[in-house]
Amino acid sequence: MTDLQSWLLLEYADDLPERLYRLGENPDPYRLFDETELEPYAEQSPLLISAAQNPSIAAEFFAQPNDWVGLKVDSTQSLQVVLRHLRHILFVGFDGERKGVLRYTHPRTASYFFPSLDSTELVTWLGPICALSWFAETWRDSAVEQAEWVNQENPDAEQWRVPATSSALFLGKGQTEALQRQQTEKFLFHWWQKQSQLSFDQAFAYLQEGMNSEFYSADSLSAYLDIRTTYREIAAPATLPSGSDEARLSYLEQSLKGNATDKESYA
């Protein structure tokens, strides 16, 4: 075990290697995808570099987080141990036999994923990592411009030991819901950017309405949001009739339009 060390785990960008060697004192990057199933895509891999050996890049990382996208990783374990763990948590199981890649290296995903871990899960996922730091920016943060630096600590890192066997990690209910929320907010953010009448939180409330009314496709939810925005002063019907999404959206629009007309006539 060594003293506390810090590394920067930087997301791939076309110009990242050039910037590392231009600003770094000793970049010597390690590719996260090497020695994994993602090795065929190693040219697009996130890169791990020592923060202590590259103070200029470390300073830029905190001063310009939008230009240096990634995570700061602190640990008292060796580089080899930390790198092996970072590679291990790239691959996750879910829904029984399904397997996927967790892009935890991007601050956007990290902002949803790591806060969803309880104390027991934190030990499993962070393992030898004492703390992760990143510029937190959920899709809602982007909408309301409230991004900030966060530090996710792992108080049990000092007691962590390399496991005898390396078993696959599976997403729990909290992580699955957090990643689903990320996708939901991403969809909403791109719709919300195209209009100027609603706050993001109000738009999210309408989106929840639409999903509770069993609209699930992107096209149907976009149409639902458009209709609700047009008649935002009118409460939506408690229930919608059965039928196709198109028929139910038509019923919603006619109902809201009729109530809006009635409200104007009594104004």
Coordinates of C-alpha atoms in Angstrom, one line a residue:
M1 CA 0.0 0.0 0.0
T2 CA 1.3 3.5 -0.8
D3 CA 0.5 7.0 0.3
L4 CA -2.7 8.7 -1.2
Q5 CA -2.3 9.2 -4.9
S6 CA -4.5 11.0 -7.4
W7 CA -5.1 10.2 -11.0
L8 CA -7.2 11.9 -13.7
L9 CA -9.4 9.6 -15.7
L10 CA -10.2 11.6 -18.8
E11 CA -12.9 11.0 -21.4
Y12 CA -11.7 10.4 -25.0
A13 CA -11.6 13.3 -27.3
D14 CA -9.9 13.6 -30.7
D15 CA -7.5 16.2 -29.5
L16 CA -6.9 14.8 -26.0
P17 CA -3.5 13.1 -26.7
E18 CA -2.2 16.3 -28.3
R19 CA -3.3 18.4 -25.4
L20 CA -1.9 15.9 -22.9
Y21 CA 1.6 16.1 -24.4
R22 CA 1.4 19.8 -24.9
L23 CA 0.4 20.8 -21.4
G24 CA 1.5 17.7 -19.3
E25 CA 4.9 17.4 -17.7
N26 CA 4.8 13.6 -17.8
P27 CA 1.5 12.3 -19.4
D28 CA 2.4 8.6 -19.7
P29 CA -1.3 7.8 -20.2
Y30 CA -2.9 4.4 -19.5
R31 CA -5.8 3.4 -21.7
L32 CA -8.7 2.1 -19.7
F33 CA -9.9 -0.2 -22.5
D34 CA -6.6 -2.1 -22.7
E35 CA -6.7 -5.7 -21.5
T36 CA -10.6 -5.7 -21.6
E37 CA -13.3 -6.8 -24.1
L38 CA -13.2 -3.2 -25.3
E39 CA -9.6 -3.4 -26.5
P40 CA -10.6 -3.3 -30.2
Y41 CA -11.8 0.2 -29.4
A42 CA -8.8 1.3 -27.4
E43 CA -8.1 4.2 -29.7
Q44 CA -11.3 5.8 -28.3
S45 CA -10.5 4.8 -24.7
P46 CA -10.6 7.1 -21.6
L47 CA -7.0 7.8 -20.5
L48 CA -5.6 7.6 -16.9
I49 CA -2.7 9.9 -16.0
S50 CA -1.1 10.8 -12.7
A51 CA -2.2 14.2 -11.3
A52 CA 1.0 14.6 -9.2
Q53 CA 3.2 14.1 -12.3
N54 CA 1.1 16.5 -14.4
P55 CA 0.2 19.5 -12.2
S56 CA -0.5 21.8 -15.2
I57 CA -3.2 19.4 -16.4
A58 CA -4.6 18.9 -12.9
A59 CA -4.9 22.7 -12.5
E60 CA -6.7 22.9 -15.9
F61 CA -8.9 19.9 -15.0
F62 CA -10.4 21.9 -12.1
A63 CA -10.3 25.3 -13.8
Q64 CA -11.8 24.2 -17.1
P65 CA -14.0 21.1 -16.4
N66 CA -15.8 21.4 -19.7
D67 CA -12.6 21.1 -21.6
W68 CA -11.1 18.3 -19.4
V69 CA -14.1 15.9 -19.0
G70 CA -13.6 13.1 -16.6
L71 CA -13.0 12.0 -13.0
K72 CA -10.3 12.5 -10.3
V73 CA -9.5 9.2 -8.6
D74 CA -7.9 9.1 -5.2
S75 CA -6.5 5.8 -3.7
T76 CA -3.7 4.5 -1.4
Q77 CA -3.5 1.3 -3.5
S78 CA -1.0 0.8 -6.4
L79 CA -1.7 2.0 -9.9
Q80 CA -2.1 -1.6 -11.1
V81 CA -4.7 -2.4 -8.4
V82 CA -6.7 0.8 -9.2
L83 CA -6.5 0.3 -12.9
R84 CA -7.7 -3.3 -12.6
H85 CA -10.7 -2.2 -10.6
L86 CA -11.6 0.7 -12.9
R87 CA -11.6 -1.8 -15.8
H88 CA -13.6 -4.3 -13.8
I89 CA -16.5 -1.9 -13.1
L90 CA -16.8 -1.0 -16.8
F91 CA -18.9 -4.2 -17.4
V92 CA -22.2 -4.7 -15.7
G93 CA -25.0 -7.3 -15.7
F94 CA -28.7 -6.5 -15.6
D95 CA -32.0 -8.1 -16.3
G96 CA -30.7 -11.6 -15.7
E97 CA -28.4 -12.5 -18.5
R98 CA -27.9 -9.2 -20.2
K99 CA -24.5 -7.4 -20.1
G100 CA -23.5 -3.9 -20.8
V101 CA -20.8 -1.2 -20.5
L102 CA -21.2 1.4 -17.8
R103 CA -19.8 4.7 -19.0
Y104 CA -19.1 5.9 -15.5
T105 CA -16.1 7.8 -16.7
H106 CA -18.3 10.6 -18.0
P107 CA -19.3 13.1 -15.3
R108 CA -22.9 13.1 -16.7
T109 CA -23.3 9.4 -16.0
A110 CA -21.3 9.6 -12.7
S111 CA -23.7 12.3 -11.5
Y112 CA -26.6 9.8 -11.7
F113 CA -24.8 6.6 -10.9
F114 CA -22.6 7.1 -7.9
P115 CA -25.1 9.0 -5.7
S116 CA -27.5 6.1 -6.2
L117 CA -25.2 3.7 -4.2
D118 CA -25.9 2.9 -0.6
S119 CA -23.1 2.4 1.9
T120 CA -22.8 -1.4 1.1
E121 CA -22.9 -0.9 -2.7
L122 CA -20.3 1.9 -2.4
V123 CA -17.7 -0.5 -1.0
T124 CA -18.3 -2.9 -4.0
W125 CA -18.2 -0.3 -6.7
L126 CA -15.4 2.0 -5.4
G127 CA -13.3 -0.8 -3.9
P128 CA -9.8 0.6 -3.5
I129 CA -10.8 4.1 -4.5
C130 CA -10.9 6.5 -1.5
A131 CA -12.7 9.2 -3.4
L132 CA -14.0 10.3 -6.8
S133 CA -14.3 13.9 -7.7
W134 CA -16.1 15.3 -10.8
F135 CA -17.9 18.3 -12.1
A136 CA -21.5 17.2 -11.5
E137 CA -23.9 18.0 -14.2
T138 CA -27.1 16.1 -14.6
W139 CA -29.4 17.1 -17.5
R140 CA -31.5 19.1 -15.1
D141 CA -28.3 20.9 -13.9
S142 CA -27.6 21.8 -17.5
A143 CA -31.1 23.3 -17.8
V144 CA -31.0 25.4 -14.6
E145 CA -27.2 26.0 -14.8
Q146 CA -26.4 24.6 -11.3
A147 CA -23.5 22.4 -12.0
E148 CA -20.9 22.0 -9.2
W149 CA -18.0 19.9 -8.1
V150 CA -18.8 16.9 -5.9
N151 CA -16.6 14.5 -4.0
Q152 CA -17.9 10.9 -3.5
E153 CA -16.0 9.3 -0.6
N154 CA -15.5 5.7 0.2
P155 CA -14.8 5.4 4.0
D156 CA -14.0 1.7 3.7
A157 CA -11.4 1.9 1.0
E158 CA -8.5 1.4 3.5
Q159 CA -10.0 -2.0 4.5
W160 CA -10.6 -3.1 0.9
R161 CA -8.6 -6.1 -0.3
V162 CA -8.2 -7.5 -3.8
P163 CA -10.9 -10.2 -4.0
A164 CA -9.7 -13.8 -4.6
T165 CA -12.1 -14.1 -7.6
S166 CA -13.4 -11.4 -9.9
S167 CA -17.1 -11.8 -10.1
A168 CA -19.4 -9.8 -12.4
L169 CA -21.1 -6.7 -11.0
F170 CA -24.9 -6.3 -11.4
L171 CA -26.9 -3.1 -11.3
G172 CA -29.2 -2.9 -8.3
K173 CA -32.7 -1.3 -8.3
G174 CA -31.3 2.1 -7.3
Q175 CA -28.7 2.2 -10.1
T176 CA -31.1 1.0 -12.7
E177 CA -33.6 3.7 -11.7
A178 CA -30.9 6.3 -11.7
L179 CA -29.7 5.4 -15.2
Q180 CA -33.3 5.3 -16.4
R181 CA -33.8 8.8 -15.0
Q182 CA -30.7 9.9 -16.9
Q183 CA -32.2 8.8 -20.2
T184 CA -35.5 10.4 -19.3
E185 CA -34.0 13.7 -18.4
K186 CA -31.8 13.6 -21.5
F187 CA -34.9 13.1 -23.7
L188 CA -36.7 15.9 -21.9
F189 CA -33.7 18.3 -22.1
H190 CA -33.5 18.1 -25.9
W191 CA -37.3 18.7 -26.1
W192 CA -37.2 21.5 -23.6
Q193 CA -34.4 23.3 -25.4
K194 CA -36.7 23.9 -28.4
Q195 CA -39.3 25.9 -26.4
S196 CA -39.2 28.8 -24.1
Q197 CA -42.5 28.6 -22.2
L198 CA -41.8 26.1 -19.5
S199 CA -39.3 25.7 -16.7
F200 CA -37.5 22.4 -16.8
D201 CA -39.2 21.2 -13.6
Q202 CA -42.6 22.0 -15.0
A203 CA -41.8 20.2 -18.2
F204 CA -40.6 17.2 -16.1
A205 CA -43.9 17.2 -14.3
Y206 CA -45.8 17.1 -17.7
L207 CA -43.5 14.3 -18.8
Q208 CA -44.3 12.3 -15.7
E209 CA -48.0 12.9 -16.5
G210 CA -47.5 11.5 -20.0
M211 CA -45.6 8.4 -18.8
N212 CA -48.3 7.8 -16.1
S213 CA -50.8 7.9 -18.9
E214 CA -48.9 5.1 -20.6
F215 CA -47.2 7.1 -23.4
Y216 CA -43.7 5.7 -23.8
S217 CA -42.4 6.3 -27.3
A218 CA -40.4 9.4 -28.0
D219 CA -42.8 10.6 -30.6
S220 CA -45.8 10.2 -28.3
L221 CA -44.2 11.9 -25.4
S222 CA -43.1 14.8 -27.5
A223 CA -46.6 15.2 -28.8
Y224 CA -48.0 15.0 -25.2
L225 CA -45.6 17.7 -24.1
D226 CA -46.5 19.9 -27.0
I227 CA -50.2 19.6 -26.2
R228 CA -49.8 20.2 -22.5
T229 CA -47.6 23.2 -23.2
T230 CA -50.3 24.7 -25.4
Y231 CA -52.9 24.3 -22.7
R232 CA -50.7 24.6 -19.7
E233 CA -53.3 26.5 -17.7
I234 CA -55.8 23.6 -18.0
A235 CA -55.6 20.4 -15.9
A236 CA -55.3 17.2 -17.9
P237 CA -58.1 14.6 -17.7
A238 CA -57.7 12.1 -14.9
T239 CA -57.8 9.2 -17.3
L240 CA -57.7 8.8 -21.1
P241 CA -59.6 6.3 -23.1
S242 CA -58.0 3.1 -24.4
G243 CA -56.9 3.0 -28.0
S244 CA -53.9 4.0 -30.1
D245 CA -51.5 6.7 -28.9
E246 CA -52.7 8.9 -31.8
A247 CA -56.4 8.5 -30.7
R248 CA -55.6 9.1 -27.1
L249 CA -53.5 12.2 -27.9
S250 CA -56.4 13.5 -30.0
Y251 CA -58.8 13.0 -27.2
L252 CA -56.4 14.8 -24.8
E253 CA -56.1 17.8 -27.1
Q254 CA -59.8 18.1 -27.8
S255 CA -60.6 17.8 -24.0
L256 CA -58.0 20.5 -23.1
K257 CA -59.2 22.7 -26.0
G258 CA -62.8 22.4 -24.9
N259 CA -62.0 23.2 -21.3
A260 CA -59.9 26.2 -22.4
T261 CA -62.8 27.5 -24.4
D262 CA -65.2 27.1 -21.5
K263 CA -62.8 28.9 -19.2
E264 CA -62.6 31.8 -21.6
S265 CA -66.4 32.1 -21.9
Y266 CA -66.7 32.4 -18.1
A267 CA -63.8 34.8 -17.7

